[in-house]
Amino acid sequence: MHLDQQKFVGESIFAKIKRHWQGKGTLAWAYWGFGFGGGLILLLLLSVAFLFVLPFAYSPDKGVQGSPLFSTYLAIAGCIYAAYVVATLVMVLRCGENAQWSGWKYVARVLVCIWLVNLIVNLAIRVL
């Protein structure tokens, strides 16, 4: 299915995210715009938040590892990242049907599945 992009000019970012969540957007924006670009923005925001929290969480005797503030930051950042991962996967899988060449949907699906498996394996290695 080819989408007419002219009707979406001037659309807010929240409307665009909602449209892609519903599978009515382009695969290119779901993968590159939200998946890649959104990931970079999220990394920047979480890094700035980390730099803000770090001075308040550090203590000379325990460092940051024993700080409840730092543990809370990690929990919140982890939840935000998990929500981002789910949103990216859903958008790419649903918007794959809108690719101009049907091969792109398979390429994108394989890449996000590899990304998800990599995340799960790395998380399991660190937890176990």
PDB file of C-alpha atoms in Angstrom:
ATOM      1  CA  MET A   1       0.000   0.000   0.000  1.00  0.00           C
ATOM      2  CA  HIS A   2       1.434   3.380  -0.981  1.00  0.00           C
ATOM      3  CA  LEU A   3       0.629   6.253   1.365  1.00  0.00           C
ATOM      4  CA  ASP A   4      -0.212   9.753   0.214  1.00  0.00           C
ATOM      5  CA  GLN A   5       2.196  11.856   2.277  1.00  0.00           C
ATOM      6  CA  GLN A   6       0.725  15.229   1.283  1.00  0.00           C
ATOM      7  CA  LYS A   7      -2.177  14.908   3.698  1.00  0.00           C
ATOM      8  CA  PHE A   8       0.221  14.566   6.659  1.00  0.00           C
ATOM      9  CA  VAL A   9       2.235  17.770   6.110  1.00  0.00           C
ATOM     10  CA  GLY A  10       2.342  19.848   9.297  1.00  0.00           C
ATOM     11  CA  GLU A  11       1.289  16.918  11.475  1.00  0.00           C
ATOM     12  CA  SER A  12       2.455  17.029  15.109  1.00  0.00           C
ATOM     13  CA  ILE A  13       5.039  14.515  16.268  1.00  0.00           C
ATOM     14  CA  PHE A  14       2.500  12.896  18.614  1.00  0.00           C
ATOM     15  CA  ALA A  15       0.003  12.430  15.788  1.00  0.00           C
ATOM     16  CA  LYS A  16       2.786  10.971  13.634  1.00  0.00           C
ATOM     17  CA  ILE A  17       3.776   8.528  16.381  1.00  0.00           C
ATOM     18  CA  LYS A  18       0.140   7.512  16.870  1.00  0.00           C
ATOM     19  CA  ARG A  19      -0.335   6.983  13.126  1.00  0.00           C
ATOM     20  CA  HIS A  20       2.788   4.828  12.917  1.00  0.00           C
ATOM     21  CA  TRP A  21       1.767   2.885  16.040  1.00  0.00           C
ATOM     22  CA  GLN A  22      -1.464   2.038  14.221  1.00  0.00           C
ATOM     23  CA  GLY A  23       0.518   0.887  11.168  1.00  0.00           C
ATOM     24  CA  LYS A  24      -0.709   3.715   8.947  1.00  0.00           C
ATOM     25  CA  GLY A  25       2.660   5.380   8.422  1.00  0.00           C
ATOM     26  CA  THR A  26       5.751   4.733   6.361  1.00  0.00           C
ATOM     27  CA  LEU A  27       8.269   2.055   7.203  1.00  0.00           C
ATOM     28  CA  ALA A  28      11.112   4.502   6.546  1.00  0.00           C
ATOM     29  CA  TRP A  29       9.963   6.891   9.280  1.00  0.00           C
ATOM     30  CA  ALA A  30       9.179   4.065  11.717  1.00  0.00           C
ATOM     31  CA  TYR A  31      12.649   2.552  11.269  1.00  0.00           C
ATOM     32  CA  TRP A  32      14.883   5.567  10.659  1.00  0.00           C
ATOM     33  CA  GLY A  33      12.882   8.404  12.180  1.00  0.00           C
ATOM     34  CA  PHE A  34      11.593   6.811  15.357  1.00  0.00           C
ATOM     35  CA  GLY A  35      13.892   3.806  15.641  1.00  0.00           C
ATOM     36  CA  PHE A  36      17.218   5.447  14.834  1.00  0.00           C
ATOM     37  CA  GLY A  37      16.585   9.180  15.322  1.00  0.00           C
ATOM     38  CA  GLY A  38      14.371   8.662  18.346  1.00  0.00           C
ATOM     39  CA  GLY A  39      17.001   6.394  19.849  1.00  0.00           C
ATOM     40  CA  LEU A  40      19.656   9.073  19.500  1.00  0.00           C
ATOM     41  CA  ILE A  41      17.388  11.671  21.088  1.00  0.00           C
ATOM     42  CA  LEU A  42      16.536   9.280  23.930  1.00  0.00           C
ATOM     43  CA  LEU A  43      20.233   8.548  24.463  1.00  0.00           C
ATOM     44  CA  LEU A  44      20.967  12.274  24.654  1.00  0.00           C
ATOM     45  CA  LEU A  45      18.125  12.930  27.132  1.00  0.00           C
ATOM     46  CA  LEU A  46      19.018   9.992  29.380  1.00  0.00           C
ATOM     47  CA  SER A  47      22.690  11.001  29.304  1.00  0.00           C
ATOM     48  CA  VAL A  48      21.880  14.564  30.358  1.00  0.00           C
ATOM     49  CA  ALA A  49      19.635  13.214  33.130  1.00  0.00           C
ATOM     50  CA  PHE A  50      22.465  10.907  34.231  1.00  0.00           C
ATOM     51  CA  LEU A  51      24.883  13.833  34.422  1.00  0.00           C
ATOM     52  CA  PHE A  52      22.309  15.767  36.450  1.00  0.00           C
ATOM     53  CA  VAL A  53      21.669  12.893  38.906  1.00  0.00           C
ATOM     54  CA  LEU A  54      25.301  11.838  39.326  1.00  0.00           C
ATOM     55  CA  PRO A  55      26.483  14.637  41.674  1.00  0.00           C
ATOM     56  CA  PHE A  56      23.469  14.123  43.951  1.00  0.00           C
ATOM     57  CA  ALA A  57      23.856  10.338  44.017  1.00  0.00           C
ATOM     58  CA  TYR A  58      27.589  10.155  44.686  1.00  0.00           C
ATOM     59  CA  SER A  59      28.917   9.610  48.174  1.00  0.00           C
ATOM     60  CA  PRO A  60      32.627   9.149  48.991  1.00  0.00           C
ATOM     61  CA  ASP A  61      32.075   5.946  50.977  1.00  0.00           C
ATOM     62  CA  LYS A  62      29.593   4.124  48.670  1.00  0.00           C
ATOM     63  CA  GLY A  63      30.086   5.802  45.289  1.00  0.00           C
ATOM     64  CA  VAL A  64      26.929   5.765  43.182  1.00  0.00           C
ATOM     65  CA  GLN A  65      26.258   2.022  43.351  1.00  0.00           C
ATOM     66  CA  GLY A  66      24.644   2.157  46.799  1.00  0.00           C
ATOM     67  CA  SER A  67      22.629   5.301  46.202  1.00  0.00           C
ATOM     68  CA  PRO A  68      18.820   4.964  46.234  1.00  0.00           C
ATOM     69  CA  LEU A  69      18.605   8.010  43.940  1.00  0.00           C
ATOM     70  CA  PHE A  70      20.839   6.353  41.360  1.00  0.00           C
ATOM     71  CA  SER A  71      18.896   3.079  41.617  1.00  0.00           C
ATOM     72  CA  THR A  72      15.684   5.020  41.043  1.00  0.00           C
ATOM     73  CA  TYR A  73      17.210   6.766  38.028  1.00  0.00           C
ATOM     74  CA  LEU A  74      18.270   3.411  36.562  1.00  0.00           C
ATOM     75  CA  ALA A  75      14.794   1.948  37.101  1.00  0.00           C
ATOM     76  CA  ILE A  76      13.071   4.922  35.460  1.00  0.00           C
ATOM     77  CA  ALA A  77      15.558   5.028  32.563  1.00  0.00           C
ATOM     78  CA  GLY A  78      15.133   1.278  32.076  1.00  0.00           C
ATOM     79  CA  CYS A  79      11.337   1.600  31.922  1.00  0.00           C
ATOM     80  CA  ILE A  80      11.550   4.479  29.448  1.00  0.00           C
ATOM     81  CA  TYR A  81      13.955   2.514  27.262  1.00  0.00           C
ATOM     82  CA  ALA A  82      11.760  -0.599  27.424  1.00  0.00           C
ATOM     83  CA  ALA A  83       8.755   1.452  26.291  1.00  0.00           C
ATOM     84  CA  TYR A  84      10.836   2.887  23.437  1.00  0.00           C
ATOM     85  CA  VAL A  85      11.931  -0.604  22.349  1.00  0.00           C
ATOM     86  CA  VAL A  86       8.342  -1.890  22.354  1.00  0.00           C
ATOM     87  CA  ALA A  87       7.125   1.159  20.420  1.00  0.00           C
ATOM     88  CA  THR A  88       9.884   0.780  17.832  1.00  0.00           C
ATOM     89  CA  LEU A  89       9.184  -2.919  17.344  1.00  0.00           C
ATOM     90  CA  VAL A  90       5.435  -2.382  17.014  1.00  0.00           C
ATOM     91  CA  MET A  91       5.838   0.505  14.565  1.00  0.00           C
ATOM     92  CA  VAL A  92       8.322  -1.302  12.342  1.00  0.00           C
ATOM     93  CA  LEU A  93       6.332  -4.534  12.314  1.00  0.00           C
ATOM     94  CA  ARG A  94       3.022  -2.793  11.591  1.00  0.00           C
ATOM     95  CA  CYS A  95       4.341  -0.258   9.065  1.00  0.00           C
ATOM     96  CA  GLY A  96       6.247  -2.943   7.167  1.00  0.00           C
ATOM     97  CA  GLU A  97       3.164  -3.549   5.074  1.00  0.00           C
ATOM     98  CA  ASN A  98       3.415   0.021   3.731  1.00  0.00           C
ATOM     99  CA  ALA A  99       6.896  -0.377   2.231  1.00  0.00           C
ATOM    100  CA  GLN A 100       7.134   0.471  -1.464  1.00  0.00           C
ATOM    101  CA  TRP A 101       9.211  -2.656  -2.068  1.00  0.00           C
ATOM    102  CA  SER A 102       7.960  -5.658  -0.085  1.00  0.00           C
ATOM    103  CA  GLY A 103      11.527  -6.811   0.593  1.00  0.00           C
ATOM    104  CA  TRP A 104      12.095  -3.832   2.911  1.00  0.00           C
ATOM    105  CA  LYS A 105       9.502  -5.100   5.359  1.00  0.00           C
ATOM    106  CA  TYR A 106      11.434  -8.356   5.740  1.00  0.00           C
ATOM    107  CA  VAL A 107      14.778  -6.591   6.027  1.00  0.00           C
ATOM    108  CA  ALA A 108      13.428  -4.206   8.682  1.00  0.00           C
ATOM    109  CA  ARG A 109      11.705  -7.009  10.593  1.00  0.00           C
ATOM    110  CA  VAL A 110      14.832  -9.149  10.639  1.00  0.00           C
ATOM    111  CA  LEU A 111      16.963  -6.211  11.810  1.00  0.00           C
ATOM    112  CA  VAL A 112      14.640  -5.225  14.668  1.00  0.00           C
ATOM    113  CA  CYS A 113      14.316  -8.867  15.732  1.00  0.00           C
ATOM    114  CA  ILE A 114      18.117  -9.194  15.791  1.00  0.00           C
ATOM    115  CA  TRP A 115      18.242  -5.967  17.833  1.00  0.00           C
ATOM    116  CA  LEU A 116      15.669  -7.377  20.287  1.00  0.00           C
ATOM    117  CA  VAL A 117      17.505 -10.701  20.656  1.00  0.00           C
ATOM    118  CA  ASN A 118      20.761  -8.803  21.217  1.00  0.00           C
ATOM    119  CA  LEU A 119      19.128  -6.702  23.953  1.00  0.00           C
ATOM    120  CA  ILE A 120      17.678  -9.769  25.676  1.00  0.00           C
ATOM    121  CA  VAL A 121      20.968 -11.698  25.522  1.00  0.00           C
ATOM    122  CA  ASN A 122      22.984  -8.750  26.851  1.00  0.00           C
ATOM    123  CA  LEU A 123      20.478  -8.182  29.650  1.00  0.00           C
ATOM    124  CA  ALA A 124      20.554 -11.889  30.579  1.00  0.00           C
ATOM    125  CA  ILE A 125      24.361 -11.894  30.637  1.00  0.00           C
ATOM    126  CA  ARG A 126      24.446  -8.888  32.972  1.00  0.00           C
ATOM    127  CA  VAL A 127      21.738 -10.194  35.292  1.00  0.00           C
ATOM    128  CA  LEU A 128      22.991 -13.772  35.549  1.00  0.00           C
TER     129      LEU A 128
END
